[in-house]
PDB file of C-alpha atoms in Angstrom:
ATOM      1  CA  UNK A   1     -17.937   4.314  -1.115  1.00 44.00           C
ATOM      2  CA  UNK A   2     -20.620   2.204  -0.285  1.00 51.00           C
ATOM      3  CA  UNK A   3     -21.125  -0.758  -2.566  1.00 74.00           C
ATOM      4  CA  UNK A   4     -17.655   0.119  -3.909  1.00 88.00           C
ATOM      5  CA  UNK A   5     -15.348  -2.822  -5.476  1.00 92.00           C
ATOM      6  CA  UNK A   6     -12.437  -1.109  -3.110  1.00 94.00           C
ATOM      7  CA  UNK A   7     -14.289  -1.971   0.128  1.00 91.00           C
ATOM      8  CA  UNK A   8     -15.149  -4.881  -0.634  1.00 91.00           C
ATOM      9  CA  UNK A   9     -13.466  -8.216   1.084  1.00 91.00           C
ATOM     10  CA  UNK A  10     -10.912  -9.952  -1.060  1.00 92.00           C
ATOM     11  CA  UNK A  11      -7.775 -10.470   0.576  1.00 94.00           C
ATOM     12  CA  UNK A  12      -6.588 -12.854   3.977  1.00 93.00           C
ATOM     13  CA  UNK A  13      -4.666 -11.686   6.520  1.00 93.00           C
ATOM     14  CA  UNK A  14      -1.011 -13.349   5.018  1.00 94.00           C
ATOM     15  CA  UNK A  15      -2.020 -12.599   1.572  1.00 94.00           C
ATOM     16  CA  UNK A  16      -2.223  -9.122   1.768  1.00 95.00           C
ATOM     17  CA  UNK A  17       0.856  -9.083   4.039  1.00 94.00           C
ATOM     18  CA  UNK A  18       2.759 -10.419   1.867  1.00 93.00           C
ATOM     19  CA  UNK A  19       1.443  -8.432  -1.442  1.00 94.00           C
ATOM     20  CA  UNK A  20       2.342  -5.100   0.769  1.00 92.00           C
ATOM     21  CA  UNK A  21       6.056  -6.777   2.788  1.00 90.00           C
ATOM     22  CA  UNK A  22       4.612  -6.371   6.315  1.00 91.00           C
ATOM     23  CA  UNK A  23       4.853  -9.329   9.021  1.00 92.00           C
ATOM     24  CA  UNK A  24       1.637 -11.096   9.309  1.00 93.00           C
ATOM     25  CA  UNK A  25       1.313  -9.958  12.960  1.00 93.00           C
ATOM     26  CA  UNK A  26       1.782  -6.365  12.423  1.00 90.00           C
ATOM     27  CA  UNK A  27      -1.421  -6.701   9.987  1.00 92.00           C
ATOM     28  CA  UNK A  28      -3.069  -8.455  11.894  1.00 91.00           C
ATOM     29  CA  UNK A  29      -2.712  -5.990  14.587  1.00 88.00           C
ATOM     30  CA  UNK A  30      -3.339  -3.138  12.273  1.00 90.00           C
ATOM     31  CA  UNK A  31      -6.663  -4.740  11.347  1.00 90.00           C
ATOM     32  CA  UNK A  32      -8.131  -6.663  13.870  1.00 85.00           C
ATOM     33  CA  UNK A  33      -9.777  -6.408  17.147  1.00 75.00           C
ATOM     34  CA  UNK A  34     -12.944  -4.195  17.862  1.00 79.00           C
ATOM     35  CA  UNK A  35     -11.188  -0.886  16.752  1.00 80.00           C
ATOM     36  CA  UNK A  36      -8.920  -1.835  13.935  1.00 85.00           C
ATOM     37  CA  UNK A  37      -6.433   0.902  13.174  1.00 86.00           C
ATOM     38  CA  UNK A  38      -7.320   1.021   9.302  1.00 89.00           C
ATOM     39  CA  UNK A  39      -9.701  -0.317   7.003  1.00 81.00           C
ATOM     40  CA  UNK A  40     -13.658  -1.147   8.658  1.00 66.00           C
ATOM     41  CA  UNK A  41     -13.873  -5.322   9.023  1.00 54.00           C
ATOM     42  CA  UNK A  42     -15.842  -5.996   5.864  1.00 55.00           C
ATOM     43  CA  UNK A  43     -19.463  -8.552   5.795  1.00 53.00           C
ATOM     44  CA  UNK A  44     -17.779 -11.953   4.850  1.00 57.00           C
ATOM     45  CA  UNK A  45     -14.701 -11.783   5.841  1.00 71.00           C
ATOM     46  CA  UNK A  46     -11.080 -10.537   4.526  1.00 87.00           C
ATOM     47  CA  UNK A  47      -9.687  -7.224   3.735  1.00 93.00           C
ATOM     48  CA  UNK A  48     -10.195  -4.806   1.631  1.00 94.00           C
ATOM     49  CA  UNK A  49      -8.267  -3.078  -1.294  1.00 96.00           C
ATOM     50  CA  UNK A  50      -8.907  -0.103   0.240  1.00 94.00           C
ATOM     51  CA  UNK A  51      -7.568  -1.487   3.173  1.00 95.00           C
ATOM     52  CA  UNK A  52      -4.363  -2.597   1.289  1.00 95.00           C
ATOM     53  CA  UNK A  53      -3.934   1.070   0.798  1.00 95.00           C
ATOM     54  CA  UNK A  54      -4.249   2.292   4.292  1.00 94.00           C
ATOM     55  CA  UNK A  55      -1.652  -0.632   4.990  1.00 94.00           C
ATOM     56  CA  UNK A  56       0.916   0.810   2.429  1.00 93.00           C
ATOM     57  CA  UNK A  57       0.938   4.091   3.850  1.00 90.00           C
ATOM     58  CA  UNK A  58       1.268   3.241   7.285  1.00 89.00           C
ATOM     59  CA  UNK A  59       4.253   1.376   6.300  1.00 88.00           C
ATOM     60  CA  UNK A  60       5.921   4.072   5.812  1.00 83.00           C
ATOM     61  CA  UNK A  61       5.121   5.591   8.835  1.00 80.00           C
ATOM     62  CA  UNK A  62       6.437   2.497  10.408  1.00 78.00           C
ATOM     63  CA  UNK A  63       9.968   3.350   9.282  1.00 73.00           C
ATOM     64  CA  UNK A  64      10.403   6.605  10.851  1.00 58.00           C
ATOM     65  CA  UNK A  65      11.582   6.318  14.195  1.00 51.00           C
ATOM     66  CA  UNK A  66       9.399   3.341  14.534  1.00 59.00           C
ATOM     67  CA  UNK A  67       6.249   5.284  15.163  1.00 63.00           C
ATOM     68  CA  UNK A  68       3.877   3.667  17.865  1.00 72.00           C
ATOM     69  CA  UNK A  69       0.721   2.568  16.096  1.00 76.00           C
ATOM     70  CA  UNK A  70      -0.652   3.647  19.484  1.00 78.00           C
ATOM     71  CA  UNK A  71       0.407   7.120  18.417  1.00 79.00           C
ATOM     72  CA  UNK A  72      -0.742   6.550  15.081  1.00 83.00           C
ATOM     73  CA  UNK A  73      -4.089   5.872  16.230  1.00 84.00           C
ATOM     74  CA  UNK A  74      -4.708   9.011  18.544  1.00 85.00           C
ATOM     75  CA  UNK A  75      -3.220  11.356  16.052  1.00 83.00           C
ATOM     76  CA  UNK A  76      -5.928   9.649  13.015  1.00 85.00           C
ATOM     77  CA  UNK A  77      -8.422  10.410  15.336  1.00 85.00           C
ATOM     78  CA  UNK A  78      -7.677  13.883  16.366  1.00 83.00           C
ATOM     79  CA  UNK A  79      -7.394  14.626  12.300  1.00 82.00           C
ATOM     80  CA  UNK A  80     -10.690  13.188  12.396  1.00 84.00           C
ATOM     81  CA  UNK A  81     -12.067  15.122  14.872  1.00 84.00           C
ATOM     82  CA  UNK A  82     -10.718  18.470  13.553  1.00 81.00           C
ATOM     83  CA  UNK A  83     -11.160  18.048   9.951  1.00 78.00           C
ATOM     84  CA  UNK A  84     -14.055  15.430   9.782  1.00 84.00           C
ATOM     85  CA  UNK A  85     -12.001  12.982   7.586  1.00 82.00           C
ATOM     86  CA  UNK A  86     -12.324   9.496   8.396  1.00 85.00           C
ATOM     87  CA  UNK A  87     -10.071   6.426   6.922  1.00 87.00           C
ATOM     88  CA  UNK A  88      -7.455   9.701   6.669  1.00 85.00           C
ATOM     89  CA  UNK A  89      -4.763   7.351   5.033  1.00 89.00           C
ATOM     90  CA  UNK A  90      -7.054   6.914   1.559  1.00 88.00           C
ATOM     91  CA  UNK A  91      -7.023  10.523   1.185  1.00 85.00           C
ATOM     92  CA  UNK A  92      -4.670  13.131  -0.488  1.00 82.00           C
ATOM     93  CA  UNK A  93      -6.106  15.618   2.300  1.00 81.00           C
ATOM     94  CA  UNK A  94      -2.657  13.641   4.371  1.00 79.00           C
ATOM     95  CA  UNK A  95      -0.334  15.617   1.750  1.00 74.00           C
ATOM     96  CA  UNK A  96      -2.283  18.921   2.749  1.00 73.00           C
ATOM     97  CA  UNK A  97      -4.275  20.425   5.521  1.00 67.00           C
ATOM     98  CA  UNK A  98      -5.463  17.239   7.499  1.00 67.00           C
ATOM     99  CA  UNK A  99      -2.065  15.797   6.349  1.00 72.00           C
ATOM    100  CA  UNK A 100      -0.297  18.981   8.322  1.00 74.00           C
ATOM    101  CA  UNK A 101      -2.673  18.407  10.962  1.00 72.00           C
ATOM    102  CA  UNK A 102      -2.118  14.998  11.562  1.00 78.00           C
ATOM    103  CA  UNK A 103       1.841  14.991  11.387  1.00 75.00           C
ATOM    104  CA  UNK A 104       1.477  18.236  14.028  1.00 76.00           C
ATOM    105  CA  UNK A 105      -0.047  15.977  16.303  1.00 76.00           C
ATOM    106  CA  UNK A 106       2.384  12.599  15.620  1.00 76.00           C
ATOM    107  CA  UNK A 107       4.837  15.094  16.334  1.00 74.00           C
ATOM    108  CA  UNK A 108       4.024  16.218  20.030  1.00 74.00           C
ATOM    109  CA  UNK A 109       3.270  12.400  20.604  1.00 70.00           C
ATOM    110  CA  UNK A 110       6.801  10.894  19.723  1.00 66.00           C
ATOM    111  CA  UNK A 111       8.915  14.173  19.784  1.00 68.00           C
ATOM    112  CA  UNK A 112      10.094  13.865  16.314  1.00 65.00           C
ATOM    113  CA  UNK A 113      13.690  16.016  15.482  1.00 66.00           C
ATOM    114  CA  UNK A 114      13.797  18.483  13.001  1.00 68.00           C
ATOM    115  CA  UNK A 115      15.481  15.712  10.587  1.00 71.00           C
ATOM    116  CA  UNK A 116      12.806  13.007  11.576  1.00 69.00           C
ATOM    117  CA  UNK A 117       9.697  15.740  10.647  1.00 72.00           C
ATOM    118  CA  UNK A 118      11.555  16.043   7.215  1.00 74.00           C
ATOM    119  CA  UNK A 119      11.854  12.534   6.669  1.00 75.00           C
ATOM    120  CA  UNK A 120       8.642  11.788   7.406  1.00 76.00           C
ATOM    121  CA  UNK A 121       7.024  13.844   5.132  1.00 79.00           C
ATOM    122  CA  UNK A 122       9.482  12.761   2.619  1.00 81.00           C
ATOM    123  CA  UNK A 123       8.449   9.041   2.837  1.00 80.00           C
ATOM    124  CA  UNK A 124       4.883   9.986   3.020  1.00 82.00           C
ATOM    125  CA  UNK A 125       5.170  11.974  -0.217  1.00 84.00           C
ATOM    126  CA  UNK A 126       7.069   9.262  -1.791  1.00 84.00           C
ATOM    127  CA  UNK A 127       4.479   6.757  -0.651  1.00 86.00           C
ATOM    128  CA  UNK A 128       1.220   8.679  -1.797  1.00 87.00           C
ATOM    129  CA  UNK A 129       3.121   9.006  -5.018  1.00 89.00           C
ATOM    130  CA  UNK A 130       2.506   5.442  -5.938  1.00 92.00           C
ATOM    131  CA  UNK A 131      -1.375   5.559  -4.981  1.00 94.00           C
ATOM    132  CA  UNK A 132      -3.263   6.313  -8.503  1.00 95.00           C
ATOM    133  CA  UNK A 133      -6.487   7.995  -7.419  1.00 93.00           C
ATOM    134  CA  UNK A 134      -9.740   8.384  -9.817  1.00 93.00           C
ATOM    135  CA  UNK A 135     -11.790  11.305 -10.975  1.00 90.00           C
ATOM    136  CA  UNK A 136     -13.573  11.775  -6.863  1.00 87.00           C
ATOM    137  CA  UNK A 137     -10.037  11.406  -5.966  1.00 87.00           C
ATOM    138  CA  UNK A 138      -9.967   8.153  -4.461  1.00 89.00           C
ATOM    139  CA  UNK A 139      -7.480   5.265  -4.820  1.00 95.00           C
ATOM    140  CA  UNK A 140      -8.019   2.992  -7.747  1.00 95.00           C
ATOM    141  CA  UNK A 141      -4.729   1.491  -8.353  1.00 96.00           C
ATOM    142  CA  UNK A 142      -1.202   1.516  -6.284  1.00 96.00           C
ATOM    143  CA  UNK A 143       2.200   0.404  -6.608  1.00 95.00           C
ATOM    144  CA  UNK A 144       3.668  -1.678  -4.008  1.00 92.00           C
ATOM    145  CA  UNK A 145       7.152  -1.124  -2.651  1.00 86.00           C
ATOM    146  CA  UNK A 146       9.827  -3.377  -4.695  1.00 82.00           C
ATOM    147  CA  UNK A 147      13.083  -4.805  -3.165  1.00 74.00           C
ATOM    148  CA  UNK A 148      16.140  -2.659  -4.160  1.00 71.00           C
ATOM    149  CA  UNK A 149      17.311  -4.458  -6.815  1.00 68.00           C
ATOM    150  CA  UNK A 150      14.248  -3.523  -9.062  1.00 69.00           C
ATOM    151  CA  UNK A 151      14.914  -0.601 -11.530  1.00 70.00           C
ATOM    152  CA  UNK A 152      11.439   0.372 -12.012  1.00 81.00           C
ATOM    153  CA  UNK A 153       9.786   1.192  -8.952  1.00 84.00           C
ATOM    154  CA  UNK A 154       6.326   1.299 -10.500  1.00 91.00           C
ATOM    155  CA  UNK A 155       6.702  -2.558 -12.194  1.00 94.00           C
ATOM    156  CA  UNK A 156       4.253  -4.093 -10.153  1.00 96.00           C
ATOM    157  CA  UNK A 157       0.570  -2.990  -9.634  1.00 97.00           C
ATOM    158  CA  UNK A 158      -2.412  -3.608  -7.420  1.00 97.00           C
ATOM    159  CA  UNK A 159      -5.982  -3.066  -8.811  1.00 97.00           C
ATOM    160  CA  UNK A 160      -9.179  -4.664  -7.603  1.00 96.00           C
ATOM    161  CA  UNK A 161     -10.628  -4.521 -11.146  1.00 95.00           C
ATOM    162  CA  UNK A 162      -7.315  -6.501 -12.449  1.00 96.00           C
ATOM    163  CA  UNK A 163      -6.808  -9.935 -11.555  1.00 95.00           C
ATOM    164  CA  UNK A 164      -9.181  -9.932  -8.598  1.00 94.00           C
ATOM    165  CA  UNK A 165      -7.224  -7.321  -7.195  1.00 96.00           C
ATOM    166  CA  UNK A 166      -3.894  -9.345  -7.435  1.00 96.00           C
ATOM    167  CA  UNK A 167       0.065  -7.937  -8.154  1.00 97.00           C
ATOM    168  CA  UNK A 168       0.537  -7.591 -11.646  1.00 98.00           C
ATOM    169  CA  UNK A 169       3.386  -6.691 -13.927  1.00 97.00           C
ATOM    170  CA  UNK A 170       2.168  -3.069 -14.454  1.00 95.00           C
ATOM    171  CA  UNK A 171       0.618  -2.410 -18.009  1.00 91.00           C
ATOM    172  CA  UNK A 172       0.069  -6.090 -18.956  1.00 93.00           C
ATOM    173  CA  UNK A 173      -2.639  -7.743 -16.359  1.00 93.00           C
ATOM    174  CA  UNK A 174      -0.048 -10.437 -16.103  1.00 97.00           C
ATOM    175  CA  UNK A 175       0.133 -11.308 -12.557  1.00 97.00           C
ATOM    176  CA  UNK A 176       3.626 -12.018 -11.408  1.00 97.00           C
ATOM    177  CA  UNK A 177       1.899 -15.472  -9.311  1.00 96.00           C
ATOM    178  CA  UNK A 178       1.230 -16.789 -12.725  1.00 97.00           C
ATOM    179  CA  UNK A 179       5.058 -16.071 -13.705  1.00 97.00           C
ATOM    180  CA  UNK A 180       6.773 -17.579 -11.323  1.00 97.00           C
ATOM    181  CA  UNK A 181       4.641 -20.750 -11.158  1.00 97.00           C
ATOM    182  CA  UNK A 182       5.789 -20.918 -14.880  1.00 97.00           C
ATOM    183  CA  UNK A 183       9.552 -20.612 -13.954  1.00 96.00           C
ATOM    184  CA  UNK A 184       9.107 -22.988 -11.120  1.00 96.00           C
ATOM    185  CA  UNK A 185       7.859 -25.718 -13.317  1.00 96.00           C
ATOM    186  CA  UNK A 186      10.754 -25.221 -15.073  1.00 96.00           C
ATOM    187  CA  UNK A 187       9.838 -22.797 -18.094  1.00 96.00           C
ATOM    188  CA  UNK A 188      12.446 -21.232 -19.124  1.00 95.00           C
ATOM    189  CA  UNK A 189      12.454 -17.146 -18.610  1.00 94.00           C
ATOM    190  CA  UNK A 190      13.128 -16.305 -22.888  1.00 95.00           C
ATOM    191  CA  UNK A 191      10.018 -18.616 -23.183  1.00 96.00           C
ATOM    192  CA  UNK A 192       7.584 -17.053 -20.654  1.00 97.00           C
ATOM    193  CA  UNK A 193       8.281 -13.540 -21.575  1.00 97.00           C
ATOM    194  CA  UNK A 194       7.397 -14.436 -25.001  1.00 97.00           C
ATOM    195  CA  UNK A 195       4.024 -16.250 -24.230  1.00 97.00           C
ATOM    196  CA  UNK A 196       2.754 -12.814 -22.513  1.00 97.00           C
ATOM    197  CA  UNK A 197       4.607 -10.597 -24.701  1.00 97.00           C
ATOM    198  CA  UNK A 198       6.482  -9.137 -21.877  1.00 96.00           C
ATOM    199  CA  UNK A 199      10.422  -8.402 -21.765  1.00 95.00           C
ATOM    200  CA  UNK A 200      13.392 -10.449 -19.627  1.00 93.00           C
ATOM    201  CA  UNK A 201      13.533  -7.531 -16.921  1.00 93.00           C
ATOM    202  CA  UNK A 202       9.605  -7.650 -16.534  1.00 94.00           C
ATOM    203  CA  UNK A 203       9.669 -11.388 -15.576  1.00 95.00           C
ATOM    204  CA  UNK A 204      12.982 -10.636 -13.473  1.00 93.00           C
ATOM    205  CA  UNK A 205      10.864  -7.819 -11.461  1.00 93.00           C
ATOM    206  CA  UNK A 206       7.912 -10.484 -11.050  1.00 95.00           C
ATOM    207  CA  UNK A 207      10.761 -12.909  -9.678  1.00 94.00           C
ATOM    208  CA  UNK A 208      11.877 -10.350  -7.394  1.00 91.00           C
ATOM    209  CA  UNK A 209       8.982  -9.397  -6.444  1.00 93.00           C
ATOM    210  CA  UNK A 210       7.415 -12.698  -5.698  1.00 93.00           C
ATOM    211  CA  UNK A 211      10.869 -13.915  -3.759  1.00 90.00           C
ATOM    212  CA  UNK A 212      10.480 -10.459  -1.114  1.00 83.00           C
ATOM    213  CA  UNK A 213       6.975 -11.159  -0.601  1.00 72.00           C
TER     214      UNK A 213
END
């Protein structure tokens, strides 16, 4: 992937944090130090998109029985070891062999039940579901996680060749920034969606969006 839009930096620390709903910290953490759990620190400065991916996915992994990153960690690297797949979290591999692999060993670290394993792979699936990948089967475009209210859980986008690699309402290019700064000046919503050609519940997903970030 070298020379690759995806690794290259376009995102600070509380940007992307807030573009994926993780704590600032916990990215941070993720990311920094000399042997960052995801994503390798690229020239310049700032995160990656590919990154951003590896961050989505190990949100999930966050929720179940608040995994250890620690864990995390030694369990990417014994994948690695085994299967020779680095940066395991941008692959599909984690839905099949090195995925089995790697959940085998998260297991014997943190003990999971018979109901944790399950859910687990259920959040991973659902997770890898809204990574897009290309042709060498690599991520090109994802779908952040929306708050609850949302009806569409793919409304919002993230593609580095799309609004320098900014959320956008999915299948427009609009980016939901540029939304609400209109409604926050005071637009009104009938107006807005008909300046982009978009409908009322795609500006009320780039409101909700926006306000969870």
């Amino acid at each position: 992937m070298h020379g690759d839009i995806r690794d290259a930096p376009a995102y600070g620390i509380s940007e992307a944090a807030r573009f994926i709903r993780v704590p600032r910290a916990t990215l941070a953490y993720w990311t920094g130090g000399p042997n960052p759990l995801i994503g390798t620190p690229p020239s310049g400065g700032g995160l990656s998109f590919n990154t951003l991916v590896e961050a989505h996915v190990l949100r999930a992994l966050r929720k179940v029985h608040g995994a250890r990153m620690a864990n995390v960690r030694s369990a990417l690297l014994y994948a690695e070891k085994q299967l020779g797949i680095s940066r395991l979290l941008l692959h599909d591999e984690l839905l099949t062999n090195g995925g089995e692999l790697f959940l085998e060993h998260l297991d014997q670290l943190i003990n999971l039940s018979r109901s944790g394993q399950l859910a687990l792979r259920k959040l991973l699936e659902n997770c890898l579901d809204r990574v897009e990948r290309d042709e060498q089967r690599l991520p090109f475009r994802f779908f952040p996680v929306l708050p609850r209210e949302s009806a569409n859980e793919r409304a919002i986008s993230i593609n580095p060749r799309v609004s320098f690699g900014r959320p956008v309402l999915a299948g427009s290019g609009v980016s939901t920034r540029a939304v609400v700064d209109r409604i926050d000046a005071g637009e009104e919503m009938a107006e807005v969606a008909r300046d982009y050609d978009l409908t009322k519940i795609q500006i009320q997903d780039a409101v909700l969006y926006e306000a969870a970030a």
